[in-house]
PDB file of C-alpha atoms in Angstrom:
ATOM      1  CA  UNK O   1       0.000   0.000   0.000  1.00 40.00           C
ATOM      2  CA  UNK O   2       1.493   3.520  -0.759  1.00 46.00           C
ATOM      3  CA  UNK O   3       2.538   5.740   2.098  1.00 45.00           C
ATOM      4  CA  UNK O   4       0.710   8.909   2.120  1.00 54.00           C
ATOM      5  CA  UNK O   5       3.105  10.472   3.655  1.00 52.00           C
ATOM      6  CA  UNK O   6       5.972   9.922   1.013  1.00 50.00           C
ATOM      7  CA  UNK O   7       4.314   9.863  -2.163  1.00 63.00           C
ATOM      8  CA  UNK O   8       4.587  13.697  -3.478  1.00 71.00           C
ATOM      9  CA  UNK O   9       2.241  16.067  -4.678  1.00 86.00           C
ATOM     10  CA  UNK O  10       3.088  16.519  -8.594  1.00 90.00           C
ATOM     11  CA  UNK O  11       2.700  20.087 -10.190  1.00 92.00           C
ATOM     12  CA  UNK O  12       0.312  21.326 -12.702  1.00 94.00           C
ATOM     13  CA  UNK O  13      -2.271  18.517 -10.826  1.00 95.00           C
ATOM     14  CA  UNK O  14      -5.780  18.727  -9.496  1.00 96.00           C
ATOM     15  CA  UNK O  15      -6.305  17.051  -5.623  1.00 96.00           C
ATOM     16  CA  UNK O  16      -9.134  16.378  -3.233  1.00 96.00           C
ATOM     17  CA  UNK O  17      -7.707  17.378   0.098  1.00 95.00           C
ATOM     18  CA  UNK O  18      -9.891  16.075   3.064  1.00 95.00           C
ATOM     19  CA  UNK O  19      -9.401  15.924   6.468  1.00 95.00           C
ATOM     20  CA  UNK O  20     -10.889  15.638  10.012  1.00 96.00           C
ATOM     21  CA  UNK O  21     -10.436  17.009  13.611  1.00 95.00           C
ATOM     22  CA  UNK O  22      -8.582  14.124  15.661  1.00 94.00           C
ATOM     23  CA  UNK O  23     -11.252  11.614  16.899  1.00 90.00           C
ATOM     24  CA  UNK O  24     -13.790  13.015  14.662  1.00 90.00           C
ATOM     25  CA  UNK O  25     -13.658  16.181  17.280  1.00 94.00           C
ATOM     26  CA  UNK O  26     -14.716  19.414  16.545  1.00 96.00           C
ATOM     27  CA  UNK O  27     -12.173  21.525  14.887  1.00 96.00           C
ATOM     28  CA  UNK O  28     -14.158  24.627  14.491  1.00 97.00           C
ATOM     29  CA  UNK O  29     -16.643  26.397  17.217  1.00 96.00           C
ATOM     30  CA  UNK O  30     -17.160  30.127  16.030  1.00 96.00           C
ATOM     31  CA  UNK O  31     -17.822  31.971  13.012  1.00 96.00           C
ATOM     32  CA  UNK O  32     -14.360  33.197  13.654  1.00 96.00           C
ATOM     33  CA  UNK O  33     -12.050  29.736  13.665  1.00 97.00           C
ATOM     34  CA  UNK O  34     -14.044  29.222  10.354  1.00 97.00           C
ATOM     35  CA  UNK O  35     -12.448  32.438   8.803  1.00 96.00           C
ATOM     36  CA  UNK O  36      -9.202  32.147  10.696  1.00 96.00           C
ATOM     37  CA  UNK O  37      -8.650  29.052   8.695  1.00 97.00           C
ATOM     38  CA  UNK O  38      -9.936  30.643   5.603  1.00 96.00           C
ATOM     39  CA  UNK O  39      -7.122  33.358   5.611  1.00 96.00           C
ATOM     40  CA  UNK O  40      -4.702  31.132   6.315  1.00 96.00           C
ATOM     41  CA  UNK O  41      -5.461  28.872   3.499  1.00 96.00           C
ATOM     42  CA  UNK O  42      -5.134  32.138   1.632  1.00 95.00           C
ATOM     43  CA  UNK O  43      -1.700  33.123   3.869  1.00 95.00           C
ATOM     44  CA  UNK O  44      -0.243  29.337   3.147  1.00 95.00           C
ATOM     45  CA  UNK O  45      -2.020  27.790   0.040  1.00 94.00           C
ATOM     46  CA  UNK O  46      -2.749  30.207  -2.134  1.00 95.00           C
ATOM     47  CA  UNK O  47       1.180  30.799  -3.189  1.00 94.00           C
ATOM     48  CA  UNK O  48       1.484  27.121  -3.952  1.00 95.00           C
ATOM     49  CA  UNK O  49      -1.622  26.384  -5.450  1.00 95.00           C
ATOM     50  CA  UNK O  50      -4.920  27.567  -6.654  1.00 97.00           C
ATOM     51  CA  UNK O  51      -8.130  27.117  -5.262  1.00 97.00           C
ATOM     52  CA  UNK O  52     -11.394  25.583  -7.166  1.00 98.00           C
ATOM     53  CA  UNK O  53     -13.651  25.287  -4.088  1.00 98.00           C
ATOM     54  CA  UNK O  54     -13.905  24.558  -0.094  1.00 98.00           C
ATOM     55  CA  UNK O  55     -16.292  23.381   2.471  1.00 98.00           C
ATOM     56  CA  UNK O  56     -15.086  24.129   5.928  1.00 97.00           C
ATOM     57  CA  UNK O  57     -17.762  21.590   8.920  1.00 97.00           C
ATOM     58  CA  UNK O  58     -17.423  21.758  12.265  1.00 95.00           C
ATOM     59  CA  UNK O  59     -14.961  18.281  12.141  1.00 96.00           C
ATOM     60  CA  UNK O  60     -13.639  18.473   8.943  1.00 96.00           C
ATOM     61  CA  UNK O  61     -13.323  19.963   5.645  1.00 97.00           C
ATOM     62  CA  UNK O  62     -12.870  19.553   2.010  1.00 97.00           C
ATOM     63  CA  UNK O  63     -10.463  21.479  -0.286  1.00 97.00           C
ATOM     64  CA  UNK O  64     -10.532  21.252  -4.154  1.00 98.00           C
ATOM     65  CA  UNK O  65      -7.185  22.741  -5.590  1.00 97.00           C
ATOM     66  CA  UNK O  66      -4.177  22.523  -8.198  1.00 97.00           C
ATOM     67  CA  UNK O  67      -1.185  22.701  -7.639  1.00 95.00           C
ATOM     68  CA  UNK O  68       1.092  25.713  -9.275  1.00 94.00           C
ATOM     69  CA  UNK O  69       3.368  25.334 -11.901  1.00 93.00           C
ATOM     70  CA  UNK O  70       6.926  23.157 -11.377  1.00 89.00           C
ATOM     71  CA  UNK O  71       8.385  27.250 -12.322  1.00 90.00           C
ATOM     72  CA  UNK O  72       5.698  28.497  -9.727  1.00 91.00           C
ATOM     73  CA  UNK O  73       7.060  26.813  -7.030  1.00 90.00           C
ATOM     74  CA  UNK O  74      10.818  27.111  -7.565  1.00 86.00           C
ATOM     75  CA  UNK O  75      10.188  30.522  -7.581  1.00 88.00           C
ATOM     76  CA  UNK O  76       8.025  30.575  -4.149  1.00 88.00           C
ATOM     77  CA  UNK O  77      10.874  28.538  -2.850  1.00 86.00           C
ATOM     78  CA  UNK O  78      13.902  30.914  -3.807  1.00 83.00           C
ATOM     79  CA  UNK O  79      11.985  33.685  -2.106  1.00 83.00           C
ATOM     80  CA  UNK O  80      12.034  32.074   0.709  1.00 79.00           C
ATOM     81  CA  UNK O  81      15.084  30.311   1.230  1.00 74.00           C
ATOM     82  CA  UNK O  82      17.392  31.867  -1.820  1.00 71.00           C
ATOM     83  CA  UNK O  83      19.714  28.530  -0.713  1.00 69.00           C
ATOM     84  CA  UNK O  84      17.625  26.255  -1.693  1.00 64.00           C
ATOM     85  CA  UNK O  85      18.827  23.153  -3.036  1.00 63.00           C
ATOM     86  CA  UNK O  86      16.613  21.845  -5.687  1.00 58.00           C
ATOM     87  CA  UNK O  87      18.303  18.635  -5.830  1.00 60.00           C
ATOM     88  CA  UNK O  88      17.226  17.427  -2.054  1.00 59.00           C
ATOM     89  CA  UNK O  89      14.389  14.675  -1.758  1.00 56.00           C
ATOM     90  CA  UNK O  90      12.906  13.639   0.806  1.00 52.00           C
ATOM     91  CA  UNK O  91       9.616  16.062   3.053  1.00 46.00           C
ATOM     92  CA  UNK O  92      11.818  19.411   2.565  1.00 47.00           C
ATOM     93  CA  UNK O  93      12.396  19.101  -0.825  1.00 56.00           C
ATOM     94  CA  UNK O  94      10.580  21.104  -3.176  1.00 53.00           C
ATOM     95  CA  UNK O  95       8.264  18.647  -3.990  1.00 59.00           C
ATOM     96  CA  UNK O  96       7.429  18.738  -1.026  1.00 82.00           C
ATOM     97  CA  UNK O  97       6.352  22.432  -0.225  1.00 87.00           C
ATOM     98  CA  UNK O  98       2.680  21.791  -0.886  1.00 89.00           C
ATOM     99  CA  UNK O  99       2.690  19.394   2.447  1.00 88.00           C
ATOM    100  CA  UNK O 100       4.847  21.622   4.218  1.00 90.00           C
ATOM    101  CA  UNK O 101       2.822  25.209   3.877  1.00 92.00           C
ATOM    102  CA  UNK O 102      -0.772  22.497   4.997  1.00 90.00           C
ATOM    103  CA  UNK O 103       1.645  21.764   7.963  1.00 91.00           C
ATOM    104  CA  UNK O 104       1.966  25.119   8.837  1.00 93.00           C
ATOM    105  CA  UNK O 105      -1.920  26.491   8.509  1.00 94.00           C
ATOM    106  CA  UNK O 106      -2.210  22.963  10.484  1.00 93.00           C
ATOM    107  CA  UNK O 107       0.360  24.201  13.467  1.00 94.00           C
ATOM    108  CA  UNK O 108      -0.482  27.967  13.589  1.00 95.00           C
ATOM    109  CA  UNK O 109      -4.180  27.398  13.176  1.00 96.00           C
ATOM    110  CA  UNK O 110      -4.075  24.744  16.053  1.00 96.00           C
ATOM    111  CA  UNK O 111      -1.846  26.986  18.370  1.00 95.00           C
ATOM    112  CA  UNK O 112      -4.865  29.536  18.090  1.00 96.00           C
ATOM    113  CA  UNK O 113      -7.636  27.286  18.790  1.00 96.00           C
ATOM    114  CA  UNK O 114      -5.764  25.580  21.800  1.00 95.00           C
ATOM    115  CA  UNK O 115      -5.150  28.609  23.192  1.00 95.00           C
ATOM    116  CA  UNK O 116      -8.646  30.154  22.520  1.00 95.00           C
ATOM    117  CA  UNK O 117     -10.175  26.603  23.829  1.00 94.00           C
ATOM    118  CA  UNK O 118      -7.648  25.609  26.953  1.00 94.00           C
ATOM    119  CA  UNK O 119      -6.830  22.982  25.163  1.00 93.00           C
ATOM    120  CA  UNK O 120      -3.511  21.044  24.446  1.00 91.00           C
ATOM    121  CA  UNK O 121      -2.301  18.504  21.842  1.00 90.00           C
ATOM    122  CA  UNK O 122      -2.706  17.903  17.903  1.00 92.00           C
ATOM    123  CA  UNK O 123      -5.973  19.385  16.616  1.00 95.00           C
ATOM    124  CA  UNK O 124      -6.177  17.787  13.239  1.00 94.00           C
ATOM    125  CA  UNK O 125      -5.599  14.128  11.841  1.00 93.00           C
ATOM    126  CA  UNK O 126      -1.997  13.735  10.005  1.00 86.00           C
ATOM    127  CA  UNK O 127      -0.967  12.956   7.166  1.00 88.00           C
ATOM    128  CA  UNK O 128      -3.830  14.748   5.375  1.00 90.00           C
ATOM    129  CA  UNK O 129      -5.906  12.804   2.677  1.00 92.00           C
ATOM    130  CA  UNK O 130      -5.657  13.416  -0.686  1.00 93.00           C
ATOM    131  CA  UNK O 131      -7.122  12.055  -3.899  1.00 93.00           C
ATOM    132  CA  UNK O 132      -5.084  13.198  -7.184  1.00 94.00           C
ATOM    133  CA  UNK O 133      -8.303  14.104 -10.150  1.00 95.00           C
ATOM    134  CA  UNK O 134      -7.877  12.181 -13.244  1.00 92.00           C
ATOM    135  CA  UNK O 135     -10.514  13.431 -15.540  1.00 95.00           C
ATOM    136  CA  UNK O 136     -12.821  16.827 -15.850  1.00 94.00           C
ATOM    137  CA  UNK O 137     -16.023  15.150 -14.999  1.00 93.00           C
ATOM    138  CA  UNK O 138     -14.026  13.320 -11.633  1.00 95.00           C
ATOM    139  CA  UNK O 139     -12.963  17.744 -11.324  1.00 96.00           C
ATOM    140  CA  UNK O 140     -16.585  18.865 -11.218  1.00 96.00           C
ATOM    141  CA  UNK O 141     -18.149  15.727  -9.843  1.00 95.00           C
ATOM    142  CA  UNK O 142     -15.683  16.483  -6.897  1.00 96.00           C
ATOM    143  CA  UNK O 143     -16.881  20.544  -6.652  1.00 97.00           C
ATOM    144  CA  UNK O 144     -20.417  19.434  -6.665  1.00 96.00           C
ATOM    145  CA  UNK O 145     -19.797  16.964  -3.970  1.00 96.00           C
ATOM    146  CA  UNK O 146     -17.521  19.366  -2.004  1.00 96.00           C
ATOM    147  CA  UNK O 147     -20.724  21.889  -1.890  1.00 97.00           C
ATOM    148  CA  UNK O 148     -23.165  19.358  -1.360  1.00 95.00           C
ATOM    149  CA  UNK O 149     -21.654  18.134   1.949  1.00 94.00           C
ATOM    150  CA  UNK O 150     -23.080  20.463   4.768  1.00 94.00           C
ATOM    151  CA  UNK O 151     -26.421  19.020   3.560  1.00 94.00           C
ATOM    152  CA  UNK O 152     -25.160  15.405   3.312  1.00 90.00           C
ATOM    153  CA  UNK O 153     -24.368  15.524   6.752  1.00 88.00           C
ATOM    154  CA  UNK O 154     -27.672  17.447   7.587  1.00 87.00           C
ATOM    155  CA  UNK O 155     -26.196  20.758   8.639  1.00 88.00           C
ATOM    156  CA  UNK O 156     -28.345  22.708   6.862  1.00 90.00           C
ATOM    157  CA  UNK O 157     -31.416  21.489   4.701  1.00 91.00           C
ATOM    158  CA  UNK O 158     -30.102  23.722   1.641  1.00 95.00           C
ATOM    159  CA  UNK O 159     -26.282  23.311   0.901  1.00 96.00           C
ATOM    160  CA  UNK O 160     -26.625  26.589  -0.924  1.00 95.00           C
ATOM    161  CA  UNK O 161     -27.499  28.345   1.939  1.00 95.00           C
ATOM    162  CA  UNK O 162     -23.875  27.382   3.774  1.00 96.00           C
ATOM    163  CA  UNK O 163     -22.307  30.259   4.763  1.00 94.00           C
ATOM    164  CA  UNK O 164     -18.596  28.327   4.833  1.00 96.00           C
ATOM    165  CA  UNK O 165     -18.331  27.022   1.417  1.00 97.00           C
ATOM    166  CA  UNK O 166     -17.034  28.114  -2.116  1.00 97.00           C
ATOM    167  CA  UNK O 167     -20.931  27.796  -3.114  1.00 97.00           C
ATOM    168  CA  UNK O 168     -22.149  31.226  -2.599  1.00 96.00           C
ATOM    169  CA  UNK O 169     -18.994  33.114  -3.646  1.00 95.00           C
ATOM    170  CA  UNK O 170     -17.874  31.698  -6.579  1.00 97.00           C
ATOM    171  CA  UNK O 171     -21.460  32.842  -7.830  1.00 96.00           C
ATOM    172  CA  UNK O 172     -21.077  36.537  -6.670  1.00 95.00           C
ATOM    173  CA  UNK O 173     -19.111  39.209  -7.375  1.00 91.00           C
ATOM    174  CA  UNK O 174     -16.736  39.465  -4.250  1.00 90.00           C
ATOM    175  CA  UNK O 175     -13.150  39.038  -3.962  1.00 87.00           C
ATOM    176  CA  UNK O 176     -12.179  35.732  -3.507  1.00 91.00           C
ATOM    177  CA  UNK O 177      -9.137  33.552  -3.030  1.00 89.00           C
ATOM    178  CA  UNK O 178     -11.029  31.269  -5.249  1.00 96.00           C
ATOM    179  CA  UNK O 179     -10.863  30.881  -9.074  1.00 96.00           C
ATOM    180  CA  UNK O 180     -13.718  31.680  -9.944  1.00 96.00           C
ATOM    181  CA  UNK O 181     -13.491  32.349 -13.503  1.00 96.00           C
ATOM    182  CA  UNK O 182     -12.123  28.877 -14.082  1.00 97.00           C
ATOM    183  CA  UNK O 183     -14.411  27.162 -11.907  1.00 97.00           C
ATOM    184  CA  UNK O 184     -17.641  28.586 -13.783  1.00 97.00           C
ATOM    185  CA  UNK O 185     -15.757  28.047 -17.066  1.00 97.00           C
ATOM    186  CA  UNK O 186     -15.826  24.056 -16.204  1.00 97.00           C
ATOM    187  CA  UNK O 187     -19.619  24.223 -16.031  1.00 97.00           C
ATOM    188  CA  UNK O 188     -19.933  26.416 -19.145  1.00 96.00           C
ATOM    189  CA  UNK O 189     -21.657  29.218 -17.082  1.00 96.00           C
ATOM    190  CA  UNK O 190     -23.349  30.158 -13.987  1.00 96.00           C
ATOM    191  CA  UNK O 191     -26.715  28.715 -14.661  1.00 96.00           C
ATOM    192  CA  UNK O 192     -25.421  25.182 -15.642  1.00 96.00           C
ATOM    193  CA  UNK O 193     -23.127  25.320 -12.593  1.00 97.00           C
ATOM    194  CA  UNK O 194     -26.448  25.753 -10.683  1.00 97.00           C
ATOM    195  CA  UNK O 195     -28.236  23.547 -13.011  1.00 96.00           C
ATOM    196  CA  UNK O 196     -25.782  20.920 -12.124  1.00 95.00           C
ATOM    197  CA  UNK O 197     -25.196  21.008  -8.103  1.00 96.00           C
ATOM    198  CA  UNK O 198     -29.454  20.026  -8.350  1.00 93.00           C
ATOM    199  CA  UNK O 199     -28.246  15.865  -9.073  1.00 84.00           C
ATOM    200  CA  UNK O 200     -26.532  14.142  -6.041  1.00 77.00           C
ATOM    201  CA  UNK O 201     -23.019  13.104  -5.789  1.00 72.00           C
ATOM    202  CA  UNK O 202     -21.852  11.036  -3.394  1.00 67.00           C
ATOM    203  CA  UNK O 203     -18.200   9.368  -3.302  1.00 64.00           C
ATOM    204  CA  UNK O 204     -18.777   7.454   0.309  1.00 55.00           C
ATOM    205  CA  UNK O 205     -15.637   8.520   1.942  1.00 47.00           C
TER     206      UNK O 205
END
């Protein structure tokens, strides 16, 4: 079976990232942990990859995104450590940096909600999960699905009504650390992208 932890994230891909609170506890409690994480997804993620759509649940939460460019990320890497040895393998190589900028929205968002909760110890299950996308209609299948969720798990009875997924912005006119444009480009427009969250997708995780 492959190792999660050591198979790497290639460039230029699409990935399902998933993951849960440890013990299937709650890893968000306010309005405010949910948009904590939110900016640092944009603080961490966004310079390594971009972002098709999210759905943030009080356990656990779904990210749909691709990773930048092989050039994209050398460059990310030279700004931050202009040594860098491109040559290195292993989790601090560069093929690596995706896992290492989830490990740090991982440390510094679970810092903040220890602190804020008097609580101590790992907050979120590691390694992450992730599920590389190998064809467009697995890509929107997956953004539908991602959206669907809070009503899957009967948060609300009207996924469209979430307040802490992609949903809602990627069909308004806000800024966004989402790509929008490219999302609503996969389902031709925004009426077949609402057309096409109406039939059910479910992947049984």
């Amino acid at each position: 079976m492959t190792d999660i932890r050591t198979t790497p994230i290639e460039a230029d891909r699409f990935y399902h990232i998933y993951n849960r609170g440890i013990n299937g506890e709650n890893i968000f409690k306010s309005d405010h942990n949910y948009l904590f994480f939110l900016n640092k997804i944009s603080e961490f993620l966004v310079p390594v990859c971009d972002v098709y759509a999210y759905c943030l649940m009080s356990n656990h939460f779904h990210l749909l995104i691709k990773i930048k460019s092989d050039v994209e990320l050398e460059s990310f890497i030279k700004v931050q450590n202009p040594n860098a040895d491109f040559n290195v393998k292993g989790l601090h190589s560069p093929q690596n940096i995706f896992s290492k900028q989830f490990a740090r929205i991982f440390n510094s968002y679970s810092q903040a909600f220890n602190k804020e909760n008097n609580r101590h110890g790992a907050l979120i299950e590691s390694p992450f999960k992730r599920k590389a996308i190998t064809s467009d209609e697995y890509l929107i299948n997956t953004i539908i699905y991602i959206h669907q969720n809070p009503q899957n798990h009967s948060l609300v009875d009207d996924f469209s009504k979430y307040n802490f997924s992609s949903y809602q912005s990627i069909l308004s006119n806000s800024k966004t650390l989402l790509k929008r444009d490219e999302v609503i480009e996969l389902f031709d427009d925004k009426e077949n992208f609402i057309l096409s969250h109406k039939k059910i997708i479910d992947f049984y995780f």
